[in-house]
């Protein structure tokens, strides 16, 4: 259907890179999200304030602006520090690291909200039972809260993942060879931009559709113990 | 930090602010206008009405806005029939292409929001309208849509914020919105902090103003759901 003029493998490479960026940023954002949720629910006022500030700022700034800030600003910052330590040659910020850390940081804020709600949804009695058994707080979190919050977190987590995949398209702007940029290069060479961007769009549709299917399966799997009405 | 760079170039940021506000408000408005009828079609039982709308929503919600914008801006030039048609002067303009992509994107998301809101209309209300002998159009206008708008507002307010953030992509196709202004300043002075932090601050202020306005609208529209104050005079039953 699509004549890719031999650029198929190059687009595939870009697709794999996009998936790498998505998965690594997902891991970062999940860790940040759990940390943020625990901070929001903790008794400490400063921790609460810090996590509140984090989620508020992220929701106020577009992803692209943050990414450009990290990419260009990080470059200046690292070189200033390096020259202070007497290192003279120029350091380039790796766009992969800039992209992954920005996306992870942004979605960490959304994950914080998701996990906060999920932790709150775990039955209080379960946690009380845990502490009645003399479990420490970390043990309660690991054995009781964490396994049960997964069910409540999955729908929000899935939504965040679907948005995250689409956000990875932005890394092409800071020069990472993901599928959007590969398509752009191929389009420039063949003068067939519509074909190549359509292929990329279909790739995204396939990835999101497969994700939706897997998430449905996981949701069913984690709701096995719940009686359906 | 060198604030003077920003102060000297405040006109660039003002231009960017104007373009961002224009792009976001126009695309949101047109998107909303089309979303309501599309949501009604999406809820119809007829597959000939329903399927095209579903396909539209599936495509625009499943692909990145950046790719959609590239498809419109770079993609349409591939076809000679568009290049030769009277539409070409429009598709040549980055501004029009960004606007078109944004409008289609927000329209798809908004349609999905309204679909859910319409679907959630309580059966009793529809039955009551039918029992009063309302026609389908009257029922839509007087019963279903007003309450659907209310139910849709929280989700739609998220969509407004998403569109504001998404509009920063316009800078990629040469439009000077707030992000575009920041990129110009950054490349002119090589001062990423000043340039992008100013942009971030502008976006944040816009976001918070919007959130504030929506909160007020919600208070107004949801006045009937607010807990009633204790001091309300109670009408006593006559003895």
Short mmCIF file of C-alpha atoms in Angstrom, two decimals:
data_model
loop_
_atom_site.label_atom_id
_atom_site.label_comp_id
_atom_site.label_asym_id
_atom_site.label_seq_id
_atom_site.Cartn_x
_atom_site.Cartn_y
_atom_site.Cartn_z
CA UNK A 1 0.00 0.00 0.00
CA UNK A 2 2.77 2.39 0.96
CA UNK A 3 5.84 2.70 -1.18
CA UNK A 4 8.49 3.59 1.39
CA UNK A 5 11.35 3.89 -1.12
CA UNK A 6 13.57 1.74 1.06
CA UNK A 7 13.10 3.87 4.16
CA UNK A 8 11.12 1.16 5.96
CA UNK A 9 14.03 -0.12 8.10
CA UNK A 10 14.97 3.43 9.07
CA UNK A 11 11.41 4.15 10.24
CA UNK A 12 11.45 0.87 12.14
CA UNK A 13 14.66 1.93 13.88
CA UNK A 14 12.97 5.17 14.84
CA UNK A 15 9.97 3.26 16.15
CA UNK A 16 12.22 1.16 18.38
CA UNK A 17 13.89 4.32 19.69
CA UNK A 18 10.47 5.88 20.38
CA UNK A 19 9.51 2.78 22.34
CA UNK A 20 12.78 2.91 24.28
CA UNK A 21 12.20 6.55 25.17
CA UNK A 22 8.61 5.76 26.23
CA UNK A 23 9.52 2.79 28.39
CA UNK A 24 12.45 4.43 30.16
CA UNK A 25 10.45 7.61 30.82
CA UNK A 26 7.59 5.43 32.07
CA UNK A 27 9.95 3.79 34.57
CA UNK A 28 11.24 7.18 35.75
CA UNK A 29 7.74 8.64 36.02
CA UNK A 30 6.45 5.63 37.95
CA UNK A 31 9.23 5.93 40.52
CA UNK A 32 8.73 9.70 40.79
CA UNK A 33 4.98 9.16 40.99
CA UNK A 34 5.22 6.74 43.91
CA UNK A 35 7.68 9.02 45.69
CA UNK A 36 5.45 12.03 45.04
CA UNK A 37 2.31 10.25 46.21
CA UNK A 38 3.99 9.08 49.40
CA UNK A 39 5.27 12.62 49.97
CA UNK A 40 1.78 14.05 49.46
CA UNK A 41 0.27 11.60 51.91
CA UNK A 42 3.07 11.87 54.45
CA UNK A 43 2.73 13.83 57.65
CA UNK A 44 5.65 16.11 56.86
CA UNK A 45 4.56 19.59 55.82
CA UNK A 46 7.68 20.37 53.82
CA UNK A 47 7.37 17.12 51.84
CA UNK A 48 3.70 17.86 51.17
CA UNK A 49 4.56 21.37 50.04
CA UNK A 50 7.37 20.17 47.77
CA UNK A 51 5.19 17.58 46.03
CA UNK A 52 2.31 20.05 45.72
CA UNK A 53 4.68 22.56 44.11
CA UNK A 54 5.97 19.87 41.77
CA UNK A 55 2.55 18.85 40.46
CA UNK A 56 1.31 22.44 40.20
CA UNK A 57 4.31 23.64 38.23
CA UNK A 58 4.24 20.70 35.83
CA UNK A 59 0.55 21.22 35.11
CA UNK A 60 1.18 24.86 34.32
CA UNK A 61 3.99 24.49 31.78
CA UNK A 62 3.79 22.89 28.31
CA UNK A 63 5.92 19.77 27.78
CA UNK A 64 7.77 21.32 24.89
CA UNK A 65 8.85 24.41 26.85
CA UNK A 66 10.11 22.23 29.69
CA UNK A 67 11.97 20.00 27.29
CA UNK A 68 13.65 22.94 25.55
CA UNK A 69 14.52 24.40 28.95
CA UNK A 70 16.16 21.15 30.05
CA UNK A 71 17.89 20.66 26.71
CA UNK A 72 19.28 24.17 26.16
CA UNK A 73 19.39 25.23 29.79
CA UNK A 74 20.99 21.98 30.88
CA UNK A 75 23.68 22.49 28.27
CA UNK A 76 24.61 25.90 29.65
CA UNK A 77 24.35 24.70 33.23
CA UNK A 78 26.61 21.68 32.77
CA UNK A 79 29.20 23.65 30.88
CA UNK A 80 29.25 26.37 33.53
CA UNK A 81 29.82 23.77 36.22
CA UNK A 82 32.43 21.99 34.14
CA UNK A 83 34.40 25.17 33.49
CA UNK A 84 34.29 26.00 37.19
CA UNK A 85 36.05 22.72 37.81
CA UNK A 86 38.62 23.58 35.19
CA UNK A 87 37.25 21.42 32.39
CA UNK A 88 37.57 23.49 29.24
CA UNK A 89 36.25 21.56 26.28
CA UNK A 90 32.57 21.78 25.41
CA UNK A 91 30.11 19.19 26.70
CA UNK A 92 27.04 18.33 24.65
CA UNK A 93 23.88 17.36 26.44
CA UNK A 94 22.69 14.07 25.07
CA UNK A 95 19.19 14.62 23.62
CA UNK A 96 18.22 11.11 24.69
CA UNK A 97 18.95 11.90 28.33
CA UNK A 98 17.33 15.34 28.09
CA UNK A 99 14.21 13.89 26.46
CA UNK A 100 13.81 10.90 28.73
CA UNK A 101 14.40 12.86 31.92
CA UNK A 102 12.00 15.63 30.91
CA UNK A 103 9.22 13.27 29.92
CA UNK A 104 9.81 11.17 33.03
CA UNK A 105 9.73 14.30 35.17
CA UNK A 106 6.51 15.60 33.57
CA UNK A 107 4.63 12.34 33.83
CA UNK A 108 5.93 11.79 37.34
CA UNK A 109 3.62 14.64 38.31
CA UNK A 110 0.59 13.01 36.66
CA UNK A 111 1.53 9.65 38.18
CA UNK A 112 1.73 11.32 41.59
CA UNK A 113 -1.93 12.26 41.32
CA UNK A 114 -2.90 8.80 40.06
CA UNK A 115 -1.03 6.96 42.81
CA UNK A 116 -2.23 9.32 45.49
CA UNK A 117 -5.83 8.52 44.61
CA UNK A 118 -5.05 4.80 44.39
CA UNK A 119 -3.36 4.69 47.81
CA UNK A 120 -6.30 6.54 49.34
CA UNK A 121 -8.66 4.01 47.77
CA UNK A 122 -7.09 1.10 49.66
CA UNK A 123 -9.34 0.06 52.51
CA UNK A 124 -8.21 1.64 55.81
CA UNK A 125 -9.04 -1.54 57.68
CA UNK A 126 -6.40 -3.44 55.74
CA UNK A 127 -3.70 -1.04 56.82
CA UNK A 128 -4.92 -1.10 60.40
CA UNK A 129 -4.87 -4.89 60.32
CA UNK A 130 -1.29 -4.72 59.10
CA UNK A 131 -0.21 -2.49 61.92
CA UNK A 132 -2.13 -4.67 64.38
CA UNK A 133 0.12 -7.53 63.28
CA UNK A 134 3.09 -5.38 64.21
CA UNK A 135 4.24 -4.79 60.62
CA UNK A 136 6.56 -1.85 60.11
CA UNK A 137 5.39 0.96 57.84
CA UNK A 138 7.58 -0.12 54.95
CA UNK A 139 6.37 -3.69 55.30
CA UNK A 140 2.76 -2.50 55.30
CA UNK A 141 3.41 -0.50 52.17
CA UNK A 142 5.17 -3.36 50.41
CA UNK A 143 2.80 -6.18 51.38
CA UNK A 144 -0.57 -4.49 51.75
CA UNK A 145 -0.86 -1.05 50.18
CA UNK A 146 1.22 -1.60 47.06
CA UNK A 147 -0.44 -4.80 45.80
CA UNK A 148 -3.92 -3.43 46.40
CA UNK A 149 -3.37 0.04 45.01
CA UNK A 150 -2.36 -1.43 41.64
CA UNK A 151 -5.98 -2.18 40.80
CA UNK A 152 -7.07 1.37 41.57
CA UNK A 153 -4.06 2.90 39.86
CA UNK A 154 -4.28 0.93 36.61
CA UNK A 155 -6.93 2.99 34.75
CA UNK A 156 -5.13 6.27 35.47
CA UNK A 157 -1.75 4.69 34.87
CA UNK A 158 -2.96 3.42 31.51
CA UNK A 159 -4.22 6.86 30.50
CA UNK A 160 -0.92 8.42 31.47
CA UNK A 161 0.94 5.83 29.44
CA UNK A 162 -1.17 6.55 26.34
CA UNK A 163 -0.50 10.28 26.65
CA UNK A 164 3.18 9.62 27.36
CA UNK A 165 3.67 7.63 24.15
CA UNK A 166 2.32 10.53 22.14
CA UNK A 167 4.47 13.01 24.04
CA UNK A 168 7.60 11.15 22.95
CA UNK A 169 7.04 12.63 19.49
CA UNK A 170 8.48 15.85 20.97
CA UNK A 171 11.97 14.38 21.28
CA UNK A 172 12.26 14.71 17.52
CA UNK A 173 12.36 18.49 18.06
CA UNK A 174 15.52 18.33 20.14
CA UNK A 175 17.18 16.21 17.50
CA UNK A 176 16.64 12.66 18.66
CA UNK A 177 16.20 10.16 15.82
CA UNK A 178 12.79 8.87 16.80
CA UNK A 179 10.22 7.81 14.22
CA UNK A 180 8.89 11.33 13.63
CA UNK A 181 12.35 12.64 12.80
CA UNK A 182 13.19 9.60 10.69
CA UNK A 183 9.97 10.18 8.79
CA UNK A 184 10.94 13.83 8.34
CA UNK A 185 14.33 12.87 6.92
CA UNK A 186 12.75 10.31 4.59
CA UNK A 187 10.11 12.85 3.54
CA UNK A 188 12.80 15.40 2.72
CA UNK A 189 14.67 12.92 0.53
CA UNK A 190 11.69 11.48 -1.32
CA UNK A 191 9.32 14.50 -1.34
CA UNK A 192 6.57 12.28 0.03
CA UNK A 193 5.86 13.84 3.44
CA UNK A 194 2.23 12.72 3.62
CA UNK A 195 3.11 9.07 3.08
CA UNK A 196 5.80 9.02 5.74
CA UNK A 197 3.93 10.97 8.40
CA UNK A 198 0.89 8.79 7.77
CA UNK A 199 3.03 5.71 8.35
CA UNK A 200 4.22 7.22 11.62
CA UNK A 201 0.65 8.04 12.61
CA UNK A 202 -0.37 4.43 11.91
CA UNK A 203 2.59 3.22 13.97
CA UNK A 204 1.35 5.28 16.90
CA UNK A 205 -2.16 3.91 16.42
CA UNK A 206 -0.81 0.36 16.50
CA UNK A 207 1.21 1.03 19.65
CA UNK A 208 -1.70 2.69 21.45
CA UNK A 209 -4.16 -0.01 20.36
CA UNK A 210 -1.89 -2.81 21.58
CA UNK A 211 -1.39 -0.89 24.84
CA UNK A 212 -5.13 -0.51 25.34
CA UNK A 213 -5.57 -4.24 24.82
CA UNK A 214 -2.80 -5.14 27.28
CA UNK A 215 -4.10 -2.66 29.86
CA UNK A 216 -7.58 -4.17 29.63
CA UNK A 217 -6.06 -7.59 30.27
CA UNK A 218 -4.09 -6.29 33.25
CA UNK A 219 -7.14 -4.55 34.66
CA UNK A 220 -9.09 -7.79 34.47
CA UNK A 221 -6.20 -9.67 36.03
CA UNK A 222 -5.89 -7.30 38.98
CA UNK A 223 -9.65 -7.22 39.56
CA UNK A 224 -9.97 -10.98 39.87
CA UNK A 225 -10.60 -10.73 43.59
CA UNK A 226 -13.29 -8.09 43.21
CA UNK A 227 -16.90 -9.12 43.05
CA UNK A 228 -18.64 -7.67 40.04
CA UNK A 229 -21.98 -6.06 40.54
CA UNK B 1 20.08 35.65 34.82
CA UNK B 2 19.82 38.80 32.79
CA UNK B 3 16.32 40.25 32.95
CA UNK B 4 17.18 43.09 30.57
CA UNK B 5 17.18 40.65 27.64
CA UNK B 6 13.53 39.96 28.31
CA UNK B 7 12.61 43.58 28.95
CA UNK B 8 14.30 44.72 25.75
CA UNK B 9 12.45 42.10 23.76
CA UNK B 10 9.11 42.24 25.48
CA UNK B 11 7.47 43.05 22.15
CA UNK B 12 8.47 39.62 20.84
CA UNK B 13 6.83 37.96 23.81
CA UNK B 14 3.74 40.14 23.46
CA UNK B 15 3.44 39.08 19.86
CA UNK B 16 3.84 35.48 20.99
CA UNK B 17 1.23 35.88 23.69
CA UNK B 18 -1.20 37.32 21.17
CA UNK B 19 -0.64 34.44 18.75
CA UNK B 20 -0.98 31.80 21.45
CA UNK B 21 -4.23 33.25 22.72
CA UNK B 22 -5.57 33.61 19.20
CA UNK B 23 -4.62 30.06 18.14
CA UNK B 24 -6.01 28.47 21.29
CA UNK B 25 -9.26 30.39 21.44
CA UNK B 26 -10.09 30.07 17.75
CA UNK B 27 -9.34 26.35 17.59
CA UNK B 28 -11.22 25.68 20.82
CA UNK B 29 -14.22 27.63 19.60
CA UNK B 30 -14.47 25.97 16.18
CA UNK B 31 -13.67 22.57 17.69
CA UNK B 32 -16.47 22.97 20.20
CA UNK B 33 -18.93 24.06 17.50
CA UNK B 34 -18.32 20.85 15.56
CA UNK B 35 -17.96 18.62 18.60
CA UNK B 36 -21.56 18.95 19.79
CA UNK B 37 -23.24 17.71 16.57
CA UNK B 38 -20.54 15.06 16.16
CA UNK B 39 -21.17 13.80 19.68
CA UNK B 40 -24.87 13.49 18.88
CA UNK B 41 -24.00 11.52 15.73
CA UNK B 42 -21.57 9.39 17.71
CA UNK B 43 -24.38 8.42 20.07
CA UNK B 44 -26.77 7.49 17.28
CA UNK B 45 -27.62 3.87 16.63
CA UNK B 46 -27.12 4.18 12.90
CA UNK B 47 -23.65 2.77 12.01
CA UNK B 48 -23.44 5.03 8.95
CA UNK B 49 -23.45 8.07 11.21
CA UNK B 50 -21.58 6.51 14.06
CA UNK B 51 -18.64 4.80 12.36
CA UNK B 52 -17.08 7.81 10.57
CA UNK B 53 -17.17 9.80 13.80
CA UNK B 54 -15.60 6.88 15.66
CA UNK B 55 -12.84 6.60 13.08
CA UNK B 56 -12.21 10.35 13.30
CA UNK B 57 -11.95 10.22 17.09
CA UNK B 58 -9.78 7.10 17.00
CA UNK B 59 -7.28 8.66 14.61
CA UNK B 60 -6.98 12.05 16.27
CA UNK B 61 -6.82 10.74 19.81
CA UNK B 62 -4.42 7.95 18.95
CA UNK B 63 -1.72 9.99 17.22
CA UNK B 64 0.49 12.82 18.48
CA UNK B 65 -0.60 16.38 17.74
CA UNK B 66 2.87 17.03 16.31
CA UNK B 67 2.40 14.32 13.66
CA UNK B 68 -1.07 15.65 12.81
CA UNK B 69 0.37 19.11 12.37
CA UNK B 70 3.17 17.80 10.14
CA UNK B 71 0.63 15.86 8.08
CA UNK B 72 -1.28 19.06 7.39
CA UNK B 73 1.66 21.43 7.00
CA UNK B 74 4.17 19.28 5.12
CA UNK B 75 1.94 16.42 3.99
CA UNK B 76 -0.71 18.12 1.91
CA UNK B 77 1.90 19.65 -0.37
CA UNK B 78 2.57 16.16 -1.69
CA UNK B 79 -0.67 16.10 -3.65
CA UNK B 80 -0.86 17.99 -6.89
CA UNK B 81 -4.63 18.33 -6.75
CA UNK B 82 -4.31 20.32 -3.54
CA UNK B 83 -1.44 22.37 -4.89
CA UNK B 84 -3.49 23.30 -7.94
CA UNK B 85 -6.72 23.93 -6.07
CA UNK B 86 -7.89 27.23 -4.66
CA UNK B 87 -7.06 25.87 -1.19
CA UNK B 88 -3.30 26.00 -1.72
CA UNK B 89 -2.82 29.61 -0.60
CA UNK B 90 -4.36 28.50 2.72
CA UNK B 91 -2.34 25.29 3.13
CA UNK B 92 0.84 27.19 2.32
CA UNK B 93 0.36 29.26 5.47
CA UNK B 94 1.83 27.77 8.63
CA UNK B 95 -0.75 29.66 10.66
CA UNK B 96 -3.69 28.08 8.87
CA UNK B 97 -2.16 24.61 9.08
CA UNK B 98 -1.55 24.88 12.81
CA UNK B 99 -5.06 26.16 13.32
CA UNK B 100 -6.54 23.32 11.27
CA UNK B 101 -4.55 20.63 13.08
CA UNK B 102 -5.38 22.08 16.50
CA UNK B 103 -9.05 22.40 15.64
CA UNK B 104 -9.36 18.82 14.40
CA UNK B 105 -7.46 17.55 17.44
CA UNK B 106 -9.47 19.41 20.03
CA UNK B 107 -12.67 18.57 18.17
CA UNK B 108 -11.94 14.84 18.48
CA UNK B 109 -11.22 15.07 22.20
CA UNK B 110 -14.21 17.31 22.85
CA UNK B 111 -16.52 15.01 20.89
CA UNK B 112 -15.45 12.13 23.11
CA UNK B 113 -16.07 14.24 26.23
CA UNK B 114 -19.57 15.20 25.09
CA UNK B 115 -20.34 11.68 23.99
CA UNK B 116 -19.81 10.52 27.54
CA UNK B 117 -21.76 13.45 28.97
CA UNK B 118 -24.74 12.85 26.67
CA UNK B 119 -24.66 9.13 27.36
CA UNK B 120 -24.81 9.83 31.09
CA UNK B 121 -28.15 11.66 30.90
CA UNK B 122 -30.43 10.06 33.51
CA UNK B 123 -33.09 7.90 31.87
CA UNK B 124 -35.81 9.50 33.96
CA UNK B 125 -35.17 12.91 32.38
CA UNK B 126 -35.49 11.53 28.87
CA UNK B 127 -38.59 9.57 29.77
CA UNK B 128 -40.14 12.64 31.35
CA UNK B 129 -39.42 14.66 28.21
CA UNK B 130 -40.95 11.97 26.03
CA UNK B 131 -43.97 11.76 28.30
CA UNK B 132 -44.44 15.51 27.90
CA UNK B 133 -44.60 14.96 24.17
CA UNK B 134 -41.34 16.70 23.26
CA UNK B 135 -39.90 16.04 19.81
CA UNK B 136 -36.38 14.64 19.61
CA UNK B 137 -34.92 18.04 18.68
CA UNK B 138 -36.70 19.84 21.48
CA UNK B 139 -35.63 17.18 23.93
CA UNK B 140 -32.00 17.62 22.84
CA UNK B 141 -32.20 21.38 23.10
CA UNK B 142 -34.05 21.67 26.39
CA UNK B 143 -33.18 18.53 28.35
CA UNK B 144 -30.17 16.59 27.13
CA UNK B 145 -27.70 19.27 26.02
CA UNK B 146 -28.00 21.69 28.95
CA UNK B 147 -27.35 18.98 31.49
CA UNK B 148 -24.68 17.38 29.29
CA UNK B 149 -22.82 20.71 29.14
CA UNK B 150 -22.75 20.77 32.91
CA UNK B 151 -21.47 17.23 33.20
CA UNK B 152 -18.85 17.88 30.53
CA UNK B 153 -17.39 21.01 32.07
CA UNK B 154 -14.77 19.44 34.39
CA UNK B 155 -13.38 17.25 31.60
CA UNK B 156 -13.61 20.08 29.09
CA UNK B 157 -11.65 22.39 31.34
CA UNK B 158 -8.83 19.84 31.22
CA UNK B 159 -9.08 19.89 27.45
CA UNK B 160 -8.72 23.68 27.44
CA UNK B 161 -5.51 23.43 29.45
CA UNK B 162 -4.21 20.64 27.21
CA UNK B 163 -4.89 22.77 24.15
CA UNK B 164 -3.04 25.71 25.69
CA UNK B 165 -0.05 23.46 26.28
CA UNK B 166 -0.38 21.75 22.93
CA UNK B 167 -0.37 25.09 21.14
CA UNK B 168 3.33 25.41 21.99
CA UNK B 169 3.92 22.98 19.11
CA UNK B 170 3.00 25.74 16.67
CA UNK B 171 6.50 27.12 17.24
CA UNK B 172 7.90 24.07 15.43
CA UNK B 173 6.37 25.19 12.15
CA UNK B 174 7.76 28.74 12.35
CA UNK B 175 4.84 30.41 14.13
CA UNK B 176 5.83 32.94 16.77
CA UNK B 177 3.72 31.93 19.72
CA UNK B 178 5.05 32.19 23.29
CA UNK B 179 7.38 29.22 22.76
CA UNK B 180 8.38 30.57 19.37
CA UNK B 181 9.30 33.89 20.97
CA UNK B 182 11.40 32.05 23.55
CA UNK B 183 13.19 30.11 20.83
CA UNK B 184 13.98 33.31 18.97
CA UNK B 185 15.39 34.96 22.09
CA UNK B 186 17.35 31.84 22.94
CA UNK B 187 18.98 31.62 19.55
CA UNK B 188 19.63 35.37 19.41
CA UNK B 189 21.28 35.73 22.82
CA UNK B 190 22.06 32.12 23.71
CA UNK B 191 20.32 32.59 27.03
CA UNK B 192 18.08 29.56 27.52
CA UNK B 193 17.16 30.26 31.15
CA UNK B 194 15.83 33.74 30.57
CA UNK B 195 14.09 32.80 27.33
CA UNK B 196 12.34 29.61 28.38
CA UNK B 197 11.65 30.53 31.99
CA UNK B 198 9.82 33.63 30.79
CA UNK B 199 7.78 31.46 28.44
CA UNK B 200 7.08 29.00 31.25
CA UNK B 201 5.96 31.84 33.50
CA UNK B 202 3.62 33.19 30.81
CA UNK B 203 2.07 29.77 30.24
CA UNK B 204 1.68 29.25 33.96
CA UNK B 205 -0.11 32.57 34.40
CA UNK B 206 -2.41 31.75 31.49
CA UNK B 207 -3.12 28.32 32.98
CA UNK B 208 -3.95 29.72 36.39
CA UNK B 209 -6.15 32.46 34.98
CA UNK B 210 -8.06 29.83 32.99
CA UNK B 211 -8.38 27.53 35.99
CA UNK B 212 -9.70 30.44 38.04
CA UNK B 213 -12.26 31.40 35.40
CA UNK B 214 -13.44 27.83 35.01
CA UNK B 215 -13.79 27.46 38.77
CA UNK B 216 -16.08 30.48 38.80
CA UNK B 217 -18.12 29.07 35.94
CA UNK B 218 -18.38 25.76 37.75
CA UNK B 219 -19.59 27.47 40.90
CA UNK B 220 -22.27 29.14 38.86
CA UNK B 221 -23.36 26.11 36.89
CA UNK B 222 -23.19 23.75 39.81
CA UNK B 223 -24.90 26.10 42.24
CA UNK B 224 -27.70 23.58 42.61
CA UNK B 225 -25.24 20.92 43.77
CA UNK B 226 -23.61 23.06 46.44
CA UNK B 227 -24.36 22.08 50.03
CA UNK B 228 -27.10 24.34 51.28
CA UNK B 229 -26.14 26.69 54.03
CA UNK B 230 -27.48 26.00 57.48
CA UNK B 231 -28.99 29.44 57.89
CA UNK B 232 -31.53 28.87 55.12
CA UNK B 233 -34.99 29.66 56.42
CA UNK B 234 -37.00 26.51 56.80
CA UNK B 235 -40.61 26.69 55.75
CA UNK B 236 -42.64 25.21 58.52
CA UNK B 237 -45.62 23.09 57.77
CA UNK B 238 -48.81 24.81 58.88
CA UNK B 239 -50.13 23.38 62.08
#
